[in-house]
Short mmCIF file of C-alpha atoms in Angstrom, two decimals:
data_model
loop_
_atom_site.label_atom_id
_atom_site.label_comp_id
_atom_site.label_asym_id
_atom_site.label_seq_id
_atom_site.Cartn_x
_atom_site.Cartn_y
_atom_site.Cartn_z
CA MET A 1 5.41 9.99 -8.25
CA ASN A 2 5.38 8.18 -4.87
CA ARG A 3 1.61 8.65 -4.58
CA LEU A 4 1.12 7.28 -8.11
CA LEU A 5 3.38 4.31 -7.37
CA CYS A 6 1.53 3.52 -4.14
CA THR A 7 -1.80 3.64 -5.96
CA ARG A 8 -0.58 1.38 -8.78
CA LEU A 9 0.94 -1.22 -6.45
CA ALA A 10 -2.06 -1.20 -4.15
CA THR A 11 -4.31 -1.77 -7.15
CA LEU A 12 -2.16 -4.68 -8.28
CA SER A 13 -2.32 -6.32 -4.85
CA VAL A 14 -6.12 -5.99 -4.62
CA ARG A 15 -6.70 -7.49 -8.07
CA THR A 16 -5.66 -10.95 -6.95
CA SER A 17 -8.58 -11.29 -4.58
CA THR A 18 -11.27 -9.28 -6.40
CA VAL A 19 -10.91 -9.97 -10.11
CA SER A 20 -11.58 -13.33 -11.68
CA ARG A 21 -8.98 -14.72 -14.04
CA PRO A 22 -9.71 -15.16 -17.72
CA LEU A 23 -7.76 -18.41 -17.68
CA GLN A 24 -9.57 -21.66 -16.98
CA TRP A 25 -9.20 -23.47 -13.68
CA ARG A 26 -7.87 -26.97 -13.92
CA THR A 27 -7.59 -29.85 -11.46
CA LEU A 28 -5.62 -33.02 -12.10
CA SER A 29 -7.96 -35.93 -12.82
CA THR A 30 -8.26 -39.03 -14.95
CA MET A 31 -8.52 -36.72 -17.97
CA ASP A 32 -4.82 -35.95 -17.48
CA THR A 33 -3.98 -39.61 -18.00
CA ALA A 34 -5.91 -39.62 -21.24
CA SER A 35 -4.19 -36.45 -22.40
CA GLU A 36 -0.82 -38.16 -21.96
CA HIS A 37 -1.63 -40.44 -24.88
CA SER A 38 -2.74 -37.54 -27.07
CA ARG A 39 0.58 -35.69 -26.88
CA THR A 40 2.74 -35.81 -29.94
CA GLU A 41 5.81 -37.96 -29.69
CA SER A 42 8.01 -35.02 -30.69
CA ALA A 43 7.06 -33.01 -27.59
CA GLN A 44 8.67 -34.18 -24.35
CA HIS A 45 6.49 -33.73 -21.30
CA TYR A 46 7.49 -32.58 -17.79
CA ASP A 47 5.28 -31.80 -14.86
CA ILE A 48 7.14 -28.55 -14.14
CA ILE A 49 9.42 -26.50 -16.38
CA ILE A 50 11.43 -23.65 -14.83
CA VAL A 51 12.75 -21.04 -17.25
CA GLY A 52 15.89 -19.39 -15.87
CA GLY A 53 18.82 -21.03 -14.11
CA GLY A 54 19.97 -18.11 -11.97
CA MET A 55 20.13 -18.25 -8.19
CA VAL A 56 16.36 -18.10 -7.67
CA GLY A 57 15.38 -20.52 -10.45
CA THR A 58 18.04 -23.04 -9.44
CA ALA A 59 17.06 -22.87 -5.77
CA LEU A 60 13.44 -23.46 -6.77
CA ALA A 61 14.34 -26.53 -8.83
CA CYS A 62 16.34 -27.94 -5.92
CA ALA A 63 13.65 -27.17 -3.33
CA LEU A 64 10.90 -28.72 -5.47
CA GLY A 65 12.97 -31.80 -6.24
CA LYS A 66 13.82 -32.40 -2.59
CA ASN A 67 10.31 -31.89 -1.24
CA SER A 68 8.87 -35.21 -0.10
CA ARG A 69 5.36 -34.32 -1.34
CA LEU A 70 6.59 -33.61 -4.88
CA GLN A 71 8.74 -36.69 -5.48
CA ASP A 72 6.37 -37.91 -8.20
CA LYS A 73 6.88 -34.79 -10.31
CA SER A 74 9.37 -34.50 -13.16
CA ILE A 75 11.09 -31.11 -13.20
CA LEU A 76 13.13 -29.47 -15.94
CA LEU A 77 15.35 -26.43 -15.41
CA LEU A 78 16.19 -24.48 -18.58
CA GLU A 79 19.38 -22.40 -18.48
CA ALA A 80 20.34 -20.25 -21.47
CA ALA A 81 24.07 -20.28 -20.66
CA GLY A 82 26.16 -22.92 -22.38
CA SER A 83 27.45 -24.53 -19.20
CA PHE A 84 27.96 -23.86 -15.52
CA LYS A 85 31.46 -22.83 -14.48
CA ARG A 86 32.60 -23.41 -10.94
CA PRO A 87 33.73 -20.15 -9.30
CA ALA A 88 37.37 -19.49 -8.53
CA THR A 89 37.65 -19.66 -4.74
CA GLU A 90 41.39 -19.39 -4.29
CA ALA A 91 42.61 -16.83 -1.76
CA GLY A 92 42.30 -13.34 -3.15
CA GLN A 93 39.92 -14.28 -5.99
CA TYR A 94 36.38 -13.06 -5.47
CA SER A 95 33.31 -12.53 -7.62
CA ASN A 96 32.20 -8.90 -7.90
CA ARG A 97 28.50 -9.73 -7.37
CA VAL A 98 27.48 -10.63 -3.83
CA SER A 99 24.24 -10.91 -1.87
CA ALA A 100 23.38 -10.12 1.74
CA LEU A 101 21.36 -13.20 2.67
CA SER A 102 18.52 -12.83 5.14
CA LYS A 103 17.59 -15.32 7.83
CA GLY A 104 14.79 -16.62 5.63
CA THR A 105 17.25 -17.32 2.83
CA TYR A 106 19.63 -18.91 5.32
CA ARG A 107 16.85 -21.30 6.39
CA LEU A 108 16.01 -22.11 2.76
CA MET A 109 19.65 -22.92 1.99
CA GLN A 110 19.74 -25.19 5.03
CA THR A 111 16.54 -26.93 3.94
CA ILE A 112 17.88 -27.79 0.49
CA GLY A 113 21.28 -28.79 1.90
CA ALA A 114 23.31 -26.00 0.26
CA TRP A 115 24.34 -24.08 3.37
CA GLU A 116 26.98 -26.58 4.47
CA GLU A 117 28.59 -26.29 1.02
CA ILE A 118 28.45 -22.48 1.21
CA GLU A 119 30.17 -22.52 4.60
CA ARG A 120 32.87 -24.84 3.29
CA THR A 121 33.49 -22.52 0.36
CA ARG A 122 33.24 -18.93 1.60
CA VAL A 123 30.77 -16.82 3.59
CA LYS A 124 31.10 -13.82 5.87
CA PRO A 125 28.61 -12.97 8.64
CA VAL A 126 27.45 -9.40 9.24
CA LEU A 127 27.04 -8.61 12.94
CA ARG A 128 26.62 -4.86 12.65
CA MET A 129 25.45 -2.29 10.11
CA GLN A 130 26.08 1.45 10.18
CA VAL A 131 24.17 3.84 7.92
CA TRP A 132 24.70 7.58 7.83
CA ASP A 133 23.67 10.66 5.86
CA ALA A 134 26.48 12.52 4.07
CA CYS A 135 24.48 15.75 4.25
CA SER A 136 24.09 15.75 8.05
CA ASP A 137 25.27 14.08 11.27
CA ALA A 138 22.35 11.64 11.26
CA VAL A 139 23.39 8.03 11.75
CA ILE A 140 21.75 4.72 12.59
CA THR A 141 23.34 1.44 13.61
CA PHE A 142 21.81 -2.03 13.53
CA ASN A 143 23.00 -4.95 15.60
CA TYR A 144 21.73 -7.43 18.14
CA ASP A 145 22.72 -7.16 21.80
CA ASP A 146 26.43 -7.79 22.38
CA LEU A 147 26.83 -8.66 18.68
CA SER A 148 25.55 -12.12 19.58
CA GLU A 149 23.48 -12.74 16.44
CA ASN A 150 24.06 -12.33 12.73
CA ILE A 151 22.11 -9.66 10.87
CA SER A 152 22.88 -11.29 7.52
CA TRP A 153 25.50 -13.28 5.62
CA ILE A 154 27.51 -11.97 2.65
CA VAL A 155 27.92 -14.63 -0.03
CA GLU A 156 29.24 -14.31 -3.56
CA ASN A 157 26.49 -15.08 -6.06
CA ASP A 158 28.70 -17.60 -7.86
CA VAL A 159 29.43 -19.43 -4.61
CA LEU A 160 25.75 -19.70 -3.72
CA LEU A 161 24.84 -20.85 -7.23
CA ALA A 162 27.59 -23.48 -7.26
CA SER A 163 26.47 -24.79 -3.87
CA VAL A 164 22.88 -25.19 -5.04
CA TYR A 165 23.97 -26.83 -8.30
CA ARG A 166 25.99 -29.34 -6.32
CA GLN A 167 22.82 -30.28 -4.46
CA LEU A 168 20.92 -30.59 -7.74
CA GLU A 169 23.34 -33.28 -8.86
CA GLN A 170 21.83 -35.53 -6.20
CA VAL A 171 18.17 -34.88 -7.08
CA GLN A 172 16.78 -37.65 -9.29
CA ASN A 173 13.59 -35.99 -10.52
CA VAL A 174 15.25 -32.73 -11.70
CA GLN A 175 16.94 -32.38 -15.06
CA VAL A 176 19.04 -29.36 -16.06
CA ARG A 177 19.51 -28.32 -19.68
CA TYR A 178 22.23 -25.81 -20.54
CA GLY A 179 22.20 -23.73 -23.69
CA ALA A 180 18.40 -23.98 -23.68
CA LYS A 181 17.20 -20.62 -24.97
CA LEU A 182 13.48 -19.98 -24.99
CA ALA A 183 12.07 -18.93 -28.37
CA SER A 184 8.37 -18.86 -27.45
CA CYS A 185 5.79 -20.45 -25.21
CA GLU A 186 2.06 -21.10 -25.30
CA LEU A 187 0.21 -21.27 -22.00
CA ILE A 188 -2.72 -23.42 -20.91
CA ARG A 189 -5.69 -21.65 -22.43
CA ASP A 190 -8.85 -22.49 -24.34
CA GLY A 191 -9.06 -26.03 -23.01
CA ALA A 192 -5.45 -27.05 -23.67
CA ASP A 193 -4.14 -29.61 -21.21
CA THR A 194 -0.51 -28.44 -21.18
CA SER A 195 1.68 -25.44 -21.83
CA THR A 196 4.09 -25.65 -24.74
CA VAL A 197 7.67 -24.36 -24.71
CA ARG A 198 9.70 -23.97 -27.88
CA LEU A 199 13.47 -23.63 -27.77
CA THR A 200 15.62 -21.81 -30.31
CA ASN A 201 16.99 -25.17 -31.51
CA GLY A 202 13.49 -26.15 -32.62
CA GLU A 203 12.79 -28.54 -29.76
CA THR A 204 9.27 -28.54 -28.30
CA LEU A 205 8.51 -29.28 -24.65
CA GLN A 206 5.25 -29.53 -22.75
CA CYS A 207 4.42 -29.11 -19.07
CA ASP A 208 1.57 -28.77 -16.60
CA LEU A 209 3.20 -25.84 -14.79
CA LEU A 210 5.51 -23.29 -16.39
CA ILE A 211 7.51 -21.11 -13.97
CA GLY A 212 9.16 -17.90 -15.14
CA ALA A 213 12.41 -17.23 -13.27
CA ASP A 214 13.88 -15.46 -16.28
CA GLY A 215 14.59 -12.00 -14.87
CA PHE A 216 13.04 -8.58 -15.26
CA ASN A 217 12.86 -8.94 -19.06
CA SER A 218 10.91 -12.18 -18.62
CA LEU A 219 9.60 -13.80 -21.80
CA VAL A 220 7.20 -15.91 -19.73
CA ARG A 221 5.71 -12.76 -18.22
CA ARG A 222 5.27 -11.19 -21.64
CA GLN A 223 3.50 -14.32 -22.85
CA MET A 224 1.12 -14.11 -19.90
CA GLY A 225 0.09 -10.68 -21.20
CA VAL A 226 -0.09 -9.16 -17.72
CA GLN A 227 0.44 -5.55 -16.76
CA ASN A 228 3.98 -4.74 -15.62
CA PHE A 229 4.89 -1.51 -13.86
CA ALA A 230 8.49 -0.49 -14.60
CA LEU A 231 10.36 2.63 -13.49
CA PRO A 232 14.02 3.13 -14.45
CA TYR A 233 16.06 5.09 -11.90
CA ASN A 234 18.57 6.34 -14.47
CA GLN A 235 21.24 5.01 -12.13
CA MET A 236 23.76 2.20 -12.24
CA GLY A 237 25.17 0.06 -9.47
CA VAL A 238 28.96 -0.01 -9.65
CA VAL A 239 30.44 -3.11 -8.02
CA ALA A 240 34.03 -4.05 -7.19
CA THR A 241 36.07 -6.04 -4.69
CA LEU A 242 38.36 -3.97 -2.46
CA ARG A 243 41.17 -4.63 -0.01
CA LEU A 244 41.03 -2.61 3.19
CA ALA A 245 43.90 -0.77 4.83
CA HIS A 246 44.30 -1.47 8.55
CA ALA A 247 41.03 -3.37 8.54
CA PRO A 248 39.51 -4.53 11.82
CA THR A 249 40.58 -8.08 12.55
CA ASP A 250 37.03 -9.40 12.29
CA ASN A 251 35.53 -7.04 9.63
CA VAL A 252 31.92 -7.87 10.47
CA THR A 253 30.35 -4.44 9.85
CA ALA A 254 28.45 -3.40 6.73
CA TRP A 255 28.85 0.31 5.97
CA GLN A 256 26.46 2.45 3.96
CA ARG A 257 26.66 6.20 3.33
CA PHE A 258 23.84 8.04 1.61
CA LEU A 259 25.24 10.56 -0.87
CA PRO A 260 23.00 13.01 -2.76
CA THR A 261 23.66 10.95 -5.89
CA GLY A 262 22.85 7.60 -4.26
CA PRO A 263 24.10 5.21 -1.55
CA ILE A 264 27.55 3.64 -1.40
CA ALA A 265 28.09 0.46 0.63
CA LEU A 266 30.95 -1.77 1.76
CA LEU A 267 30.00 -5.37 2.58
CA PRO A 268 32.51 -7.63 4.36
CA LEU A 269 33.94 -10.60 2.44
CA SER A 270 36.91 -11.53 4.63
CA ASP A 271 39.01 -10.02 7.39
CA ASP A 272 40.65 -7.57 4.97
CA THR A 273 38.38 -7.61 1.91
CA SER A 274 34.99 -6.01 1.23
CA SER A 275 32.57 -5.83 -1.68
CA LEU A 276 31.55 -2.42 -3.01
CA VAL A 277 28.04 -1.53 -4.21
CA TRP A 278 27.88 2.12 -5.33
CA SER A 279 24.61 3.45 -6.75
CA THR A 280 25.09 6.61 -8.80
CA GLY A 281 24.03 8.39 -11.98
CA MET A 282 24.64 6.85 -15.39
CA ALA A 283 27.32 9.32 -16.46
CA GLU A 284 29.19 9.08 -13.16
CA ALA A 285 29.03 5.28 -13.22
CA LYS A 286 30.54 5.19 -16.69
CA ARG A 287 33.28 7.58 -15.54
CA LEU A 288 34.07 5.38 -12.54
CA LEU A 289 34.40 2.35 -14.80
CA GLN A 290 37.04 4.16 -16.87
CA LEU A 291 39.28 5.17 -13.95
CA ASP A 292 42.55 3.38 -13.27
CA GLY A 293 42.88 1.42 -10.03
CA ASP A 294 44.44 4.16 -7.91
CA ALA A 295 41.99 6.82 -9.09
CA PHE A 296 39.05 4.49 -8.44
CA VAL A 297 40.24 3.73 -4.90
CA ALA A 298 40.66 7.46 -4.27
CA ALA A 299 37.10 8.06 -5.50
CA VAL A 300 35.73 5.36 -3.18
CA ASN A 301 37.58 6.77 -0.14
CA ALA A 302 36.34 10.27 -0.96
CA ALA A 303 32.77 9.00 -1.24
CA PHE A 304 33.00 7.47 2.23
CA HIS A 305 35.03 10.12 4.03
CA LYS A 306 34.94 13.46 2.19
CA PRO A 307 32.73 16.06 3.93
CA MET A 308 29.73 17.15 1.88
CA PRO A 309 28.31 20.69 1.74
CA ARG A 310 26.19 21.19 4.85
CA ASN A 311 23.26 23.38 5.79
CA THR A 312 23.72 25.13 9.14
CA LEU A 313 20.04 25.03 10.03
CA VAL A 314 19.87 21.29 9.31
CA ASP A 315 22.95 20.63 11.44
CA ASP A 316 21.55 22.68 14.33
CA MET A 317 18.23 20.84 14.13
CA VAL A 318 19.88 17.41 14.16
CA LYS A 319 22.20 18.36 17.02
CA GLY A 320 19.22 19.63 18.99
CA VAL A 321 17.37 16.34 18.54
CA GLN A 322 20.51 14.39 19.44
CA ALA A 323 20.92 16.43 22.62
CA LEU A 324 17.35 15.70 23.66
CA ILE A 325 17.64 11.94 23.22
CA LYS A 326 21.32 11.44 24.06
CA HIS A 327 20.48 9.58 27.24
CA SER A 328 18.55 6.91 25.29
CA THR A 329 21.20 6.09 22.66
CA GLY A 330 23.81 3.53 23.53
CA GLN A 331 25.27 3.13 20.06
CA ARG A 332 28.84 3.93 19.18
CA VAL A 333 29.54 5.63 15.87
CA GLU A 334 32.62 4.52 13.98
CA ALA A 335 34.44 5.71 10.89
CA ALA A 336 34.29 3.47 7.83
CA PRO A 337 37.52 1.66 6.96
CA VAL A 338 39.91 3.12 4.40
CA VAL A 339 40.25 1.25 1.10
CA GLU A 340 43.80 0.33 0.13
CA ALA A 341 43.46 -1.31 -3.30
CA GLU A 342 41.07 -2.81 -5.81
CA LEU A 343 41.36 -6.47 -6.69
CA PRO A 344 42.10 -7.02 -10.41
CA THR A 345 39.24 -7.28 -12.94
CA SER A 346 36.63 -6.76 -10.23
CA ARG A 347 34.81 -3.68 -11.51
CA ALA A 348 31.44 -3.77 -13.29
CA ALA A 349 28.09 -1.93 -13.39
CA PHE A 350 24.43 -2.78 -13.90
CA PRO A 351 21.29 -0.63 -14.39
CA LEU A 352 18.90 0.02 -11.51
CA GLY A 353 15.13 0.24 -11.58
CA LEU A 354 11.82 -0.63 -9.99
CA GLY A 355 9.41 -3.19 -11.36
CA HIS A 356 6.28 -5.06 -10.33
CA THR A 357 3.89 -7.20 -12.33
CA GLY A 358 0.14 -7.03 -11.91
CA THR A 359 -0.31 -10.80 -11.68
CA TYR A 360 2.15 -13.43 -10.44
CA VAL A 361 0.07 -16.44 -11.57
CA GLY A 362 -2.28 -17.80 -14.22
CA GLN A 363 -3.61 -21.19 -15.29
CA GLY A 364 -0.55 -23.43 -15.14
CA VAL A 365 1.95 -20.55 -14.99
CA CYS A 366 3.60 -18.38 -12.34
CA LEU A 367 6.43 -15.89 -11.91
CA ILE A 368 9.13 -15.67 -9.26
CA GLY A 369 12.07 -13.39 -8.50
CA ASP A 370 12.88 -10.48 -10.81
CA ALA A 371 10.32 -11.73 -13.33
CA ALA A 372 7.67 -10.63 -10.82
CA HIS A 373 9.37 -7.77 -8.96
CA ARG A 374 12.52 -5.66 -9.09
CA VAL A 375 13.86 -3.37 -6.34
CA HIS A 376 16.75 -1.01 -5.67
CA PRO A 377 19.70 -2.77 -3.96
CA LEU A 378 20.03 -0.16 -1.18
CA ALA A 379 18.34 -2.45 1.38
CA GLY A 380 19.76 -5.73 0.06
CA GLN A 381 16.29 -7.16 -0.50
CA GLY A 382 16.25 -8.11 -4.19
CA VAL A 383 17.42 -11.71 -4.14
CA ASN A 384 15.90 -12.31 -0.70
CA LEU A 385 12.46 -11.48 -2.10
CA GLY A 386 13.10 -14.06 -4.82
CA PHE A 387 14.12 -16.72 -2.32
CA GLY A 388 11.02 -15.89 -0.29
CA ASP A 389 9.00 -16.56 -3.45
CA VAL A 390 10.72 -19.94 -3.72
CA GLN A 391 9.86 -21.02 -0.19
CA THR A 392 6.22 -19.97 -0.45
CA LEU A 393 5.69 -21.49 -3.90
CA VAL A 394 7.19 -24.82 -2.86
CA ASP A 395 4.95 -24.97 0.21
CA VAL A 396 1.84 -24.15 -1.84
CA LEU A 397 2.61 -26.68 -4.58
CA ALA A 398 3.49 -29.40 -2.08
CA ASP A 399 0.20 -28.93 -0.22
CA ALA A 400 -1.80 -28.81 -3.47
CA ASN A 401 -0.18 -31.99 -4.80
CA TYR A 402 -0.63 -33.82 -1.51
CA SER A 403 -4.32 -32.82 -1.44
CA GLY A 404 -4.88 -33.98 -5.01
CA LEU A 405 -5.75 -30.51 -6.27
CA GLY A 406 -3.02 -30.39 -8.90
CA ILE A 407 -0.01 -28.16 -9.40
CA SER A 408 -1.58 -26.02 -12.15
CA ASN A 409 -4.75 -25.09 -10.29
CA VAL A 410 -5.20 -21.30 -10.28
CA GLY A 411 -7.01 -21.37 -6.98
CA GLU A 412 -3.97 -22.93 -5.32
CA LEU A 413 -1.44 -20.75 -7.17
CA LEU A 414 -3.32 -17.67 -5.98
CA LYS A 415 -2.37 -18.62 -2.41
CA TYR A 416 1.27 -18.14 -3.41
CA GLU A 417 0.54 -14.78 -5.03
CA GLN A 418 -1.46 -13.44 -2.11
CA GLN A 419 1.12 -14.45 0.48
CA ARG A 420 3.98 -12.91 -1.46
CA LEU A 421 2.14 -9.65 -2.21
CA LYS A 422 1.76 -9.05 1.52
CA HIS A 423 5.55 -9.06 1.87
CA ASN A 424 6.80 -7.85 -1.51
CA VAL A 425 4.66 -4.73 -1.99
CA PRO A 426 5.65 -3.08 1.34
CA VAL A 427 9.32 -3.77 0.59
CA LEU A 428 9.02 -2.28 -2.91
CA LEU A 429 7.30 0.83 -1.59
CA THR A 430 9.83 1.25 1.21
CA THR A 431 12.93 0.89 -0.95
CA HIS A 432 11.49 3.19 -3.60
CA SER A 433 10.65 5.83 -0.99
CA LEU A 434 14.15 5.63 0.47
CA GLN A 435 15.67 5.95 -2.99
CA ARG A 436 13.67 9.10 -3.65
CA LEU A 437 14.18 10.50 -0.15
CA TYR A 438 17.96 10.17 -0.15
CA THR A 439 18.87 11.19 -3.71
CA THR A 440 18.59 14.91 -3.02
CA ASP A 441 20.37 17.61 -1.01
CA PHE A 442 17.27 19.86 -0.77
CA ALA A 443 17.55 21.28 2.76
CA PRO A 444 13.97 20.63 4.02
CA THR A 445 14.16 17.03 2.79
CA VAL A 446 17.58 16.56 4.40
CA ALA A 447 16.21 17.92 7.67
CA LEU A 448 13.18 15.63 7.59
CA ARG A 449 15.12 12.46 6.85
CA SER A 450 17.91 13.32 9.30
CA VAL A 451 15.54 13.87 12.21
CA GLY A 452 13.69 10.68 11.32
CA LEU A 453 16.92 8.67 11.18
CA THR A 454 18.13 10.13 14.49
CA LEU A 455 14.85 9.39 16.26
CA THR A 456 14.71 5.84 14.88
CA ASN A 457 18.26 5.24 16.12
CA ALA A 458 17.20 6.32 19.61
CA PHE A 459 14.59 3.60 20.01
CA PRO A 460 16.06 0.06 20.00
CA PRO A 461 12.64 -1.71 19.81
CA VAL A 462 11.86 0.13 16.57
CA LYS A 463 15.26 -0.71 15.11
CA LYS A 464 14.91 -4.34 16.10
CA PHE A 465 11.49 -4.52 14.44
CA LEU A 466 12.89 -3.02 11.21
CA MET A 467 15.88 -5.32 11.31
CA ASN A 468 13.80 -8.45 11.90
CA TYR A 469 11.31 -7.52 9.16
CA ALA A 470 13.98 -6.78 6.58
CA MET A 471 15.96 -9.92 7.32
CA SER A 472 13.12 -12.34 8.11
#
């Protein structure tokens, strides 16, 4: 399966530079001015329409609207939800969906002005991460020297979204429409000057560039007619907000234990509160959702602390490797904190899977975020890949508009696709390989991964490279 996946993704990445597009190339010219007069009065026109008002789509709208080279462009953000509700940020009230923001995302939030609002609301830095294998003594820790630099930042999704929306209120050339559900769309093909979007209320909109930020079931992607590779993991991610017993005063460590059924992680939210992300089988996830609070807390503590069946040969092999490299490891290994209670109404679950589309762009259309790619949350890369898409796409469109090449030009949009494939495909392959590697207790596989983890932990330059790449 891994070999097939690698072949499919490699093929998708090569296509962008070797296969010509069936869609026509288009450059803004005086013909665009003439086409303005030919549009029907019933169809409102925007330069850019973004479908999907989640974190990635909203950040894109804000970044485009604030870019000095795109001030002449009218931008419309379509959000299917009826209205945006500000998150509850009182003490003790947390959202159950959080993200571990990378340094690249941190820089993007600073650029659009949202980071100051996030800091005022609620954010928790991660200075250290400890990952260990439940089937062996293998462990790896990630941190910068003397805990002097953040690895990532844990932010509730609702808090981030609210902070970006607050910035959008100040952007004059961006309009947001709530309750705007997409019924269909027609892309720029066969000589058409604009793409057409039809809403479920019968309204018709037109644009020069249509951007699909509408998730892994993207309607925009389906309309493009491109190949999409999808692989369900038959797992669910169980999330909850937990209060820690005798928590460290700073609580700046992210903990992740790889169980044979999938990884379980605790991400710090405050000095005594952490967010749970537990990837497990469908049946077990449904069982966990049905447990009462005390039983659920007991299950979480067992998942983090209960010894798993061990193979003597694997243990001896890992101990032998550890003895050989003991002089080169300076990391301390700590026990994960004990969970004391679950915050009310915090538990939920969502399906997990892998996805990647064969083409991110076409004539006057492109995909970002989960509409283009979907990964397992074990490495915390999902939303960061989407925000990386945002930064690259904004840079490409700004340069194209400044150069007079037009925002719907396939040649320019391909620059976005090619840059993102170089980053996204390796991350997809890595997370998929880790998911397959760690969801088994087969002794030879446990031995292989345990020795690899132990050796990686022994070489700080390798760990630093991995850490910088994942969180760049």
